[in-house]
Short mmCIF file of C-alpha atoms and ligand atoms in Angstrom, two decimals:
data_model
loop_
_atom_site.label_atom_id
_atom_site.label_comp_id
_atom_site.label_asym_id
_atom_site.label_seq_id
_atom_site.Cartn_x
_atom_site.Cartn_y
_atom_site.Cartn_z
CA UNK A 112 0.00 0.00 0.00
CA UNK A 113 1.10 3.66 -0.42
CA UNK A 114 2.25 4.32 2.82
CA UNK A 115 4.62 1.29 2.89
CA UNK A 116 6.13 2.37 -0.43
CA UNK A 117 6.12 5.94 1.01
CA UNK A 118 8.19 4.75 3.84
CA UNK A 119 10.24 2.33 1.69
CA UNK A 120 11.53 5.51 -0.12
CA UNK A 121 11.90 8.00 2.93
CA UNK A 122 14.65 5.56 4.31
CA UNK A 123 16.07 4.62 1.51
CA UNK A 124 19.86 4.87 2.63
CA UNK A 125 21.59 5.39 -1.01
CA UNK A 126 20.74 6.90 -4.21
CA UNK A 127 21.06 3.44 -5.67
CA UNK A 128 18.41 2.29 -3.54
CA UNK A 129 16.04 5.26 -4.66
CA UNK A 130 17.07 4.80 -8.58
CA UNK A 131 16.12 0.52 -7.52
CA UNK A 132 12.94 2.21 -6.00
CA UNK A 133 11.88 4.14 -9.06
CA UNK A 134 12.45 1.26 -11.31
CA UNK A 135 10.44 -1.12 -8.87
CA UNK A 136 7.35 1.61 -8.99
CA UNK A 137 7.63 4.06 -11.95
CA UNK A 138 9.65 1.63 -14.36
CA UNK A 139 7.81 0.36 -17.39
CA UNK A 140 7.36 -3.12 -15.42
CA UNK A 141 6.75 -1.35 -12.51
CA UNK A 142 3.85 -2.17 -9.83
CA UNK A 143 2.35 1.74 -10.37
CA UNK A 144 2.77 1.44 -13.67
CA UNK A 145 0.48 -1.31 -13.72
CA UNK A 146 -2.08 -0.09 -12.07
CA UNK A 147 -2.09 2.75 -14.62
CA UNK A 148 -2.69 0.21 -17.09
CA UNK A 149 -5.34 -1.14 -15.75
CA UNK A 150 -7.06 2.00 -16.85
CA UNK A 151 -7.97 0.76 -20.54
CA UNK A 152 -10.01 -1.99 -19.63
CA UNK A 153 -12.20 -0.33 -17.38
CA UNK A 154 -15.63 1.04 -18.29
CA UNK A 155 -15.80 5.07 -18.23
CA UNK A 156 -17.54 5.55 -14.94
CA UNK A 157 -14.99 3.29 -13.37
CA UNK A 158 -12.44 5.29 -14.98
CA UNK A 159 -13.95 8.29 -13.12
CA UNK A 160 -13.11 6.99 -10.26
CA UNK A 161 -10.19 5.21 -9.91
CA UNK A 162 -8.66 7.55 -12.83
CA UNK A 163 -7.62 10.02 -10.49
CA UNK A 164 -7.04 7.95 -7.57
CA UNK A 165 -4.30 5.76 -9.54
CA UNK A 166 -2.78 9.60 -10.90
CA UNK A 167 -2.38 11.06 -7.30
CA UNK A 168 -0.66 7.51 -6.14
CA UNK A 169 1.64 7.65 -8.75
CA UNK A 170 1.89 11.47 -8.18
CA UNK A 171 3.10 11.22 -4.68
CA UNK A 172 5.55 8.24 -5.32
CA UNK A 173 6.85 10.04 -7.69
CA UNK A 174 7.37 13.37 -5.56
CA UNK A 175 8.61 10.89 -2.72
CA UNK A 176 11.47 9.82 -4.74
CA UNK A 177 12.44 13.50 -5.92
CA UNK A 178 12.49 14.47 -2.48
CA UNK A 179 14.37 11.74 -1.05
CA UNK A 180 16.97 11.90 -4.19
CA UNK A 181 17.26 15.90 -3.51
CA UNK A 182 17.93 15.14 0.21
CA UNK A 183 20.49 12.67 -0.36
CA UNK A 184 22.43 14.44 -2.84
CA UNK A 185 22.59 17.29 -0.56
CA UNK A 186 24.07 14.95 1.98
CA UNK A 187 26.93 14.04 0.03
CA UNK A 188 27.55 17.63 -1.21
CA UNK A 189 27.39 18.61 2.92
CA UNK A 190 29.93 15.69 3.42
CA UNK A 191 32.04 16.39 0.65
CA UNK A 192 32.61 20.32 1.64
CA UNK A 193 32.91 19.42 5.22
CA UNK A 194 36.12 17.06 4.15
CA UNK A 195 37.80 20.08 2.24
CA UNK A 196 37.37 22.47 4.70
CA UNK A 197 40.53 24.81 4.46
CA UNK A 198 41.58 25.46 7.85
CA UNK A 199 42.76 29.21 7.57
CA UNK A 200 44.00 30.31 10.80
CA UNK A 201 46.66 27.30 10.36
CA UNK A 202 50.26 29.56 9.90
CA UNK A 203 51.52 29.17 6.46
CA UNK A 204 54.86 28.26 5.80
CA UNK A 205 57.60 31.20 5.16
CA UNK A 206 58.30 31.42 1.17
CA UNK A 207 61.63 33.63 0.59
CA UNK A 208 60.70 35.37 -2.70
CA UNK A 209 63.87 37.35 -4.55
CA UNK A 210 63.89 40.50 -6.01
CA UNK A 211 65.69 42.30 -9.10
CA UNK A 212 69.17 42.85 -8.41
CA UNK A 213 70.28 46.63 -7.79
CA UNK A 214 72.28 46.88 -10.87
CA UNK A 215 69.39 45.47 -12.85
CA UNK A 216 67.00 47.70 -11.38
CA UNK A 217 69.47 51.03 -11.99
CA UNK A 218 69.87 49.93 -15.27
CA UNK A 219 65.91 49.94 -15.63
CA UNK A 220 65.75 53.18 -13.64
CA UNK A 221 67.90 54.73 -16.12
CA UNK A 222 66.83 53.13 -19.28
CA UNK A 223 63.48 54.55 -18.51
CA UNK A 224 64.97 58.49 -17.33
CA UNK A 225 66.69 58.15 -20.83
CA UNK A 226 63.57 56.66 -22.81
CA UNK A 227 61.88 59.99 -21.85
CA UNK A 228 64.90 62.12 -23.27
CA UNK A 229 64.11 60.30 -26.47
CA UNK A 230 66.81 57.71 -25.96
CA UNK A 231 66.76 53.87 -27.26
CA UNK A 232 68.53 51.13 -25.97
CA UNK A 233 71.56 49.80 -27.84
CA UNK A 234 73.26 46.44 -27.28
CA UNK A 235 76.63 44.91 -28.55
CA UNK A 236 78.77 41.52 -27.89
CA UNK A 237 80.48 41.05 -24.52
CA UNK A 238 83.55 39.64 -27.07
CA UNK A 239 84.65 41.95 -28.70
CA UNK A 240 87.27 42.51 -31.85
CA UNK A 241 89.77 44.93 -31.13
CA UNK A 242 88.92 46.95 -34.01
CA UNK A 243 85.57 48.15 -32.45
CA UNK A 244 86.50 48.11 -29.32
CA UNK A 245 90.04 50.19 -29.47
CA UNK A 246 91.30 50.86 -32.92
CA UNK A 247 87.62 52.37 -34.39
CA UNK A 248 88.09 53.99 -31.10
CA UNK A 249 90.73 56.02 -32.30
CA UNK A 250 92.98 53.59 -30.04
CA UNK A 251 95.50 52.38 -32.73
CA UNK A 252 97.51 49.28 -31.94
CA UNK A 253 100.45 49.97 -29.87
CA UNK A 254 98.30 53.76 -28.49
CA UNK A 255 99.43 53.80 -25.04
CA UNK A 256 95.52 54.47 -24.00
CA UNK A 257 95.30 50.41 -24.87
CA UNK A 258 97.32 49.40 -21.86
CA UNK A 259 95.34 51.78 -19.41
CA UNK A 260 92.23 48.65 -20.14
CA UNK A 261 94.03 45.86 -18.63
CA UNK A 262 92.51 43.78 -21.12
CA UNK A 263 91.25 40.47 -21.47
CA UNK A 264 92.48 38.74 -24.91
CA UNK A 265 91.53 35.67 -25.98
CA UNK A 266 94.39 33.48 -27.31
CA UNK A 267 93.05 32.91 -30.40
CA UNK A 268 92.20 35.82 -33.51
CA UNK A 269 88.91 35.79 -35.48
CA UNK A 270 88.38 34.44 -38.96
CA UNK A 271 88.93 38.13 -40.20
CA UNK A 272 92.74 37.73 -38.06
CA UNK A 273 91.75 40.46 -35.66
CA UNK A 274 92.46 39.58 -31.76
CA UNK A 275 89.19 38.89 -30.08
CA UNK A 276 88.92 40.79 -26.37
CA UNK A 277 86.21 40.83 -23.97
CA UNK A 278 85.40 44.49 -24.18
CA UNK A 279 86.78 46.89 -21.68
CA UNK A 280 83.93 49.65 -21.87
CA UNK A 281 80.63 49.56 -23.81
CA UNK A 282 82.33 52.29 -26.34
CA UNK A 283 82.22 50.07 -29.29
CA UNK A 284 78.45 50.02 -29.24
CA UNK A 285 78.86 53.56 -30.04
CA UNK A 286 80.73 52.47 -33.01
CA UNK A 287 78.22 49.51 -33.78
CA UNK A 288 75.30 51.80 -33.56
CA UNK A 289 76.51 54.36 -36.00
CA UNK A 290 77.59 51.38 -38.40
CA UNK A 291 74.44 49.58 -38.27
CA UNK A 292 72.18 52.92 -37.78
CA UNK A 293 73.67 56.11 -39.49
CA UNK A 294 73.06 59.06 -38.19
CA UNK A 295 70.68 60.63 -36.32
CA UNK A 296 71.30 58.88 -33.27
CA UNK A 297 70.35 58.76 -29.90
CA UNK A 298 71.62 55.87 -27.60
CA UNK A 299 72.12 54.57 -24.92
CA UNK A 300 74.12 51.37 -24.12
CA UNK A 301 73.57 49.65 -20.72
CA UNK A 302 75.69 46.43 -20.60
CA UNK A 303 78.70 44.52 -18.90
CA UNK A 304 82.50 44.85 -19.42
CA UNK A 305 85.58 43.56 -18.10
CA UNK A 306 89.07 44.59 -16.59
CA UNK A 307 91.16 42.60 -15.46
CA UNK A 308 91.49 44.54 -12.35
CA UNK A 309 90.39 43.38 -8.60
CA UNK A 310 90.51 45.48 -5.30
CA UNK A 311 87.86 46.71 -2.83
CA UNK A 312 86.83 49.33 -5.41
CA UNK A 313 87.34 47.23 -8.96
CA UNK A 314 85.36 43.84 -9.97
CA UNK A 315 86.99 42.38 -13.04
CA UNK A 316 83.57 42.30 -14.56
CA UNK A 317 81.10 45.54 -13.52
CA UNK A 318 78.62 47.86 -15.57
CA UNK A 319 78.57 51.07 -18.13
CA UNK A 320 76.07 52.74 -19.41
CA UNK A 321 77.09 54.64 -22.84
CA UNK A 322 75.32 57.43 -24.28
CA UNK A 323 75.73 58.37 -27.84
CA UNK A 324 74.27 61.24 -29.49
CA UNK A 325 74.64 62.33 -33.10
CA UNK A 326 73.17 65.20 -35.01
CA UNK A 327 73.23 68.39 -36.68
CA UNK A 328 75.08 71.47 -34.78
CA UNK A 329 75.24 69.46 -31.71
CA UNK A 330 78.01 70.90 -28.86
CA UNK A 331 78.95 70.02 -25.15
CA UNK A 332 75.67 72.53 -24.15
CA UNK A 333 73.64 69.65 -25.23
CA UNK A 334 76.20 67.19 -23.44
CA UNK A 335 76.16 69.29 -20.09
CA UNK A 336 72.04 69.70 -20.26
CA UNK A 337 71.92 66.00 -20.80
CA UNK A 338 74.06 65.01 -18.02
CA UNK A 339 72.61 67.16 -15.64
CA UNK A 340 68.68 66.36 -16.15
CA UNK A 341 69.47 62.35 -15.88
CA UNK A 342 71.59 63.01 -12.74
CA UNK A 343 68.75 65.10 -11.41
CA UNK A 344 66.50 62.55 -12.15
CA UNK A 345 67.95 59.64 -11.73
CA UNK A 346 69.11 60.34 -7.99
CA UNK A 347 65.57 62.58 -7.68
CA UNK A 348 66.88 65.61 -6.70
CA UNK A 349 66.88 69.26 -8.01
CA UNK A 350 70.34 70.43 -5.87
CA UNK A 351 72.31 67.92 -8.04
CA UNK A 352 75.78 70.04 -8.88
CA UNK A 353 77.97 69.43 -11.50
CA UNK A 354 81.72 70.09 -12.06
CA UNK A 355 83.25 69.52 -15.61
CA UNK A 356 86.53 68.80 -15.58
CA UNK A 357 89.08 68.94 -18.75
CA UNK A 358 90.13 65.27 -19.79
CA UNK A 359 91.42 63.03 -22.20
CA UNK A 360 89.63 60.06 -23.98
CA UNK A 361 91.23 59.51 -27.23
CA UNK A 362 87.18 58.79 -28.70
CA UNK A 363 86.31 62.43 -28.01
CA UNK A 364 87.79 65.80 -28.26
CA UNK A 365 87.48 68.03 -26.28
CA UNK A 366 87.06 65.39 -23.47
CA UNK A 367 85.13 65.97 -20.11
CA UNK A 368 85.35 64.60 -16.43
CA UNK A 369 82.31 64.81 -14.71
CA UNK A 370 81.92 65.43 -10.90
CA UNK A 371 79.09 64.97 -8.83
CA UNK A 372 79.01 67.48 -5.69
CA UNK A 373 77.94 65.89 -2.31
CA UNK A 374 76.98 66.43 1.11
CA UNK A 375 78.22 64.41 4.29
CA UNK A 376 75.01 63.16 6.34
CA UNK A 377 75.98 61.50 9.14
CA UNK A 378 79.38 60.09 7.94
CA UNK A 379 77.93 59.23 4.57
CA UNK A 380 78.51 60.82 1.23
CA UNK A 381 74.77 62.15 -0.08
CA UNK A 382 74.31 63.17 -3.66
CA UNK A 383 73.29 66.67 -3.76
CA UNK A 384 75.30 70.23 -3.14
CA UNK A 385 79.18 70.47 -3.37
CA UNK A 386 80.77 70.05 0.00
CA UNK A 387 82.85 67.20 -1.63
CA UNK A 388 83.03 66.20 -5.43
CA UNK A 389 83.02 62.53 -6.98
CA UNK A 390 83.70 61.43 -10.49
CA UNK A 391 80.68 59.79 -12.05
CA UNK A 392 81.57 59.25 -15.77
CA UNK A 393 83.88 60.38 -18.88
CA UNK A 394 82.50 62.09 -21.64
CA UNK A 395 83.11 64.77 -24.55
CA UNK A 396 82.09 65.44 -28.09
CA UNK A 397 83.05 62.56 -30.49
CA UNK A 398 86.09 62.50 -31.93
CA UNK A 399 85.99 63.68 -35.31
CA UNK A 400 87.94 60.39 -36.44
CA UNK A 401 85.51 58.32 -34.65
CA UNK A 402 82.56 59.64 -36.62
CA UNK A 403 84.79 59.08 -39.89
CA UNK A 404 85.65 55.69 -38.76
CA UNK A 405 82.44 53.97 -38.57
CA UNK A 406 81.82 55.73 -41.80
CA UNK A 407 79.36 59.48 -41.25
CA UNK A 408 80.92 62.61 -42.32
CA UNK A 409 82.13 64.80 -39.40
CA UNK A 410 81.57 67.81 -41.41
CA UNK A 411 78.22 66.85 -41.79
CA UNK A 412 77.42 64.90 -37.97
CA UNK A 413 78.72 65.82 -34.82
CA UNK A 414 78.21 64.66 -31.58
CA UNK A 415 78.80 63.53 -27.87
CA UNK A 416 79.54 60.76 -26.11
CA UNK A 417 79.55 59.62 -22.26
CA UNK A 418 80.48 56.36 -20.36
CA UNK A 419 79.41 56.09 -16.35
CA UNK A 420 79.75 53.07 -14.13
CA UNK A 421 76.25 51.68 -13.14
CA UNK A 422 77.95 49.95 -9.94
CA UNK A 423 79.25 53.29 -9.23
CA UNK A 424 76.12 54.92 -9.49
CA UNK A 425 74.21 52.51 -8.02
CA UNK A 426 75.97 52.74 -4.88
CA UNK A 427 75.90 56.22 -4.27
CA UNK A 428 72.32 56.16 -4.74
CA UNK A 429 71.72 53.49 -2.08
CA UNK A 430 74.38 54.24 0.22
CA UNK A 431 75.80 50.87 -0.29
CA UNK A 432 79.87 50.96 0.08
CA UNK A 433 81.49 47.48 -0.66
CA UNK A 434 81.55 47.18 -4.59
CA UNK A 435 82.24 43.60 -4.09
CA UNK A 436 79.28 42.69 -2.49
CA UNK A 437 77.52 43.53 -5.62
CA UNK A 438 78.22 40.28 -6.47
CA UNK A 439 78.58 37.85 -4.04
CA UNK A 440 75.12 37.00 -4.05
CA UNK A 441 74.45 37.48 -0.22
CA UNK A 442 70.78 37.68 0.20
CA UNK A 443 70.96 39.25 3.90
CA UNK A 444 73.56 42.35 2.16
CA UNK A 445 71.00 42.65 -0.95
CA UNK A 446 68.08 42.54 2.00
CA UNK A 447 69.94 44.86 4.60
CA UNK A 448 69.57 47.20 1.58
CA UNK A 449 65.86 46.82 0.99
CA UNK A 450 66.63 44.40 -2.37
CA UNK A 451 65.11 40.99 -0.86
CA UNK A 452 61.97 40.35 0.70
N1 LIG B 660 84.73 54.47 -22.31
C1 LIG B 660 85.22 55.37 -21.30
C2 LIG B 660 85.66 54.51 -20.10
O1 LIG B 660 85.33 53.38 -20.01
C3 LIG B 660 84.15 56.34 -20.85
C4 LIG B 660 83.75 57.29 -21.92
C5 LIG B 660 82.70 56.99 -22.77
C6 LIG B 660 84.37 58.50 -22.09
C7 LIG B 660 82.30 57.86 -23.77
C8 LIG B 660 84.01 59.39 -23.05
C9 LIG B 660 82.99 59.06 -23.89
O2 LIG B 660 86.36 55.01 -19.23
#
């Protein structure tokens, strides 16, 4: 009777059991089913009467088994979320994350103060020929500026029979650019280069940026504008003083020292005034031979040229003073100086 098959289905325990149930009453060989049957054969008054009767049985079997299938579903659902709980006041475990290196990030810094002068990024080979990196250079074989480099030769020469070198200053990029690019120009060259050369204030390997400019009626005003906004900007200050000191680079003529001036704050040298004066990069208008050597006209092109250590400048900027340590690959120095998590 319908309250045993009612009961049947309220305990039935899996949804297995209520799919067996189904079959056993709603199935085409099913008991209800039957009855439904039955139907045909009976006369039309009959039908009346046991017509609905036989519709509301099946009815509430049928609802029976929806709501028992619903519940248990639910069930495993509840028991399934309940197993994956994520417990969140449990303490994570510590994750050391790293961080760009501080002469990757100056490089950025400046590649980006020089991107809104109008400057693009250059690159050249770390192995260099000695043609672009000294004799283009107007650094002739046997020019006594060559043993100033401490260079690095390889033993053997290149199929062309010119000694291969890994390059002592990101110059030849200069020469590379105005090969590759004629003129206009307007460059910089971020990159490493080697000396072989090792104290507390020399790594045999360290950083240059180079800046190459060429144009029309271009003279050190441009150079000493130039300098000075990247300085200011690049250390973010307005009180950044320059000096300009003669020099000698055999690549440019005339040929210019640059000084920053500094303060002393608490025992440390701080970029900005002129209590005290450091050198921050070399620099002049190209030499005329240079700009004939990598084939422009110097009537027609002039320009200037600068070179500045981005170790250098790196560590006056974040007050670091070990140049070696730059490299040693010490998380708690890079940390103690704000570069690690
Ligand atoms: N190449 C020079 C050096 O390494 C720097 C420099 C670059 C000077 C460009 C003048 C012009 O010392």
């Amino acid at each position: 009777d319908l309250d045993t098959i009612l009961a049947s289905i309220a305990y039935a325990g899996s949804l297995d059991e209520v799919e067996a149930l189904r079959v056993k009453h709603l199935g085409k060989q099913g008991d209800v089913s039957a009855l439904l049957k039955t139907l045909g054969a009976m006369s039309p008054d009959e039908r009346k009467v046991e017509g609905p009767k036989i519709h509301a049985l099946r009815e509430s079997v049928a609802g029976a088994l929806a709501t028992r299938k619903a519940a248990l579903e639910n069930a495993a659902l509840e028991e399934q979320l309940a197993s994956e709980t994520i417990d969140l006041t449990l303490p994570a475990p510590e994750t050391p994350r790293g961080s760009v290196h501080p002469i990757s990030q100056v490089m950025d810094e400046l590649a980006e103060v020089f991107a809104d002068l109008g400057f693009a990024v250059a690159t050249g080979p770390e192995i260099e020929d000695d043609w672009h990196n000294f004799t283009a250079l107007n650094m002739p074989e046997s020019h006594p500026a060559r043993a100033m480099h401490d260079t690095f030769y390889f033993p053997d020469r290149d199929a062309e029979g010119r000694e291969m070198l890994l390059r002592t200053h990101t110059s030849p990029v200069q020469i590379r650019a105005m090969i590759e690019q004629g003129a206009p120009i307007r460059i910089i060259a971020p990159g490493r280069v080697y000396r072989s050369d090792s104290d507390a204030t020399h790594t045999p390997m360290f950083h240059q940026i180079e800046g190459l400019v060429i144009d029309k009626g271009i003279h050190l005003g441009h150079l000493k504008w130039t300098l000075e906004t990247f300085l200011k900007a690049y250390f973010e200050r307005d009180d950044v003083v320059l000096r300009l000191r003669p020099s000698y680079f055999p690549f440019t003529e005339p040929s210019v020292e640059v000084d920053v001036g500094y303060t002393m704050v608490n025992g440390k040298r701080v970029v900005g005034g002129s209590e005290g004066w450091m050198e921050v990069l070399g620099s002049g208008m190209v030499n005329r031979k240079v700009i004939a050597a990598a084939g422009l006209d110097p009537d027609e092109w002039q320009g200037f040229a600068f070179g500045t250590g981005v170790d250098r400048l790196a560590m006056l900027k974040y007050g670091m003073d070990d140049l070696r340590a730059f490299f040693d690959g010490d998380v708690r120095w890079l940390s103690h100086y704000g570069f690690s998590a």
